[in-house]
């Protein structure tokens, strides 16, 4: 856990977990999923973005301007996934290739666990 994560409130921790678990969520859905007001949700998002724990990108969703919230890439050590200079073939239950979105999402979920 990073220093920034150690200082999170319970609501901020729940928000960060939601963003990481989903791999990305629209801010308008973020508030609903956390069951908080849009004002409180906005404060949580601003705090997480200021601490560089999430990225916030302007987008249009269902015809409305909003933000896409996604986990910030961390300095991750993938050495345990490697066999020399190649990805170990024994890192997942399902057969995945290195170009698939499923593979990228699996690696990011693994990294945040």
XYZ file of C-alpha atoms in Angstrom:
113
model
C 0.000 0.000 0.000
C 1.396 3.396 -0.979
C 1.676 6.340 1.411
C -1.165 8.098 -0.444
C -3.400 5.041 0.038
C -2.616 4.823 3.751
C -4.131 8.288 4.313
C -7.451 7.595 2.547
C -10.803 7.979 4.256
C -13.192 5.028 4.240
C -15.194 6.611 1.372
C -12.040 7.301 -0.650
C -10.841 3.723 -0.121
C -14.236 2.401 -1.312
C -14.062 4.680 -4.353
C -10.532 3.587 -5.234
C -11.523 -0.060 -4.845
C -14.499 0.487 -7.176
C -12.339 2.110 -9.859
C -9.728 -0.642 -9.620
C -12.284 -3.445 -9.546
C -14.109 -2.157 -12.628
C -10.937 -1.151 -14.459
C -12.667 2.127 -15.284
C -16.050 3.688 -14.561
C -17.874 6.843 -15.618
C -18.098 9.416 -12.849
C -21.899 9.539 -13.155
C -22.022 5.792 -12.428
C -19.333 6.060 -9.733
C -21.633 8.083 -7.441
C -24.506 5.654 -7.927
C -22.362 2.592 -7.235
C -20.985 4.150 -4.036
C -24.480 5.341 -3.057
C -23.320 8.906 -2.384
C -24.480 12.295 -3.645
C -22.909 13.715 -6.784
C -21.290 16.409 -4.641
C -19.685 13.897 -2.277
C -18.721 11.666 -5.203
C -17.052 14.615 -6.884
C -15.006 15.354 -3.744
C -13.907 11.714 -3.530
C -12.857 11.749 -7.202
C -10.950 15.024 -6.807
C -9.090 13.700 -3.774
C -8.132 10.427 -5.497
C -7.020 12.293 -8.631
C -4.933 14.786 -6.589
C -3.184 11.830 -4.932
C -2.497 10.322 -8.395
C -4.442 7.174 -7.549
C -6.891 7.528 -10.455
C -6.903 9.183 -13.870
C -9.839 11.364 -14.885
C -10.519 11.838 -18.601
C -13.313 13.959 -20.107
C -15.796 11.944 -22.146
C -19.421 11.801 -23.285
C -21.531 9.012 -21.817
C -25.199 8.470 -22.681
C -25.264 11.917 -24.293
C -23.869 13.763 -21.259
C -20.450 15.207 -20.535
C -18.760 13.296 -17.743
C -15.407 11.794 -16.833
C -14.021 8.310 -17.232
C -12.242 7.296 -14.041
C -9.519 4.681 -14.371
C -6.770 3.334 -12.127
C -3.447 5.102 -12.390
C -0.629 2.881 -13.558
C 1.668 2.160 -10.667
C 5.320 1.217 -10.569
C 4.688 -2.489 -10.721
C 7.217 -5.300 -10.604
C 6.198 -7.991 -13.058
C 9.271 -10.172 -12.459
C 7.150 -12.908 -10.875
C 5.205 -13.207 -14.137
C 8.333 -13.647 -16.213
C 10.303 -16.679 -17.331
C 13.548 -15.061 -18.423
C 12.566 -12.359 -20.913
C 9.228 -13.987 -21.776
C 5.894 -14.039 -19.993
C 5.443 -17.269 -18.097
C 2.787 -19.495 -19.704
C 1.546 -20.513 -16.257
C 0.220 -17.186 -14.978
C -3.483 -17.637 -15.755
C -6.150 -20.294 -15.727
C -7.529 -19.282 -19.117
C -5.556 -19.203 -22.325
C -4.771 -15.567 -23.106
C -2.475 -13.935 -25.603
C -0.373 -10.907 -24.768
C -2.320 -8.659 -27.177
C -5.765 -9.214 -25.666
C -7.594 -6.719 -23.458
C -8.515 -9.608 -21.187
C -4.828 -10.238 -20.554
C -4.139 -6.567 -19.735
C -7.121 -6.403 -17.404
C -6.081 -9.632 -15.692
C -2.542 -8.323 -15.119
C -3.835 -5.025 -13.689
C -6.274 -6.825 -11.347
C -3.434 -9.088 -10.228
C -1.186 -6.102 -9.618
C -3.738 -4.374 -7.382
C -4.419 -7.467 -5.261
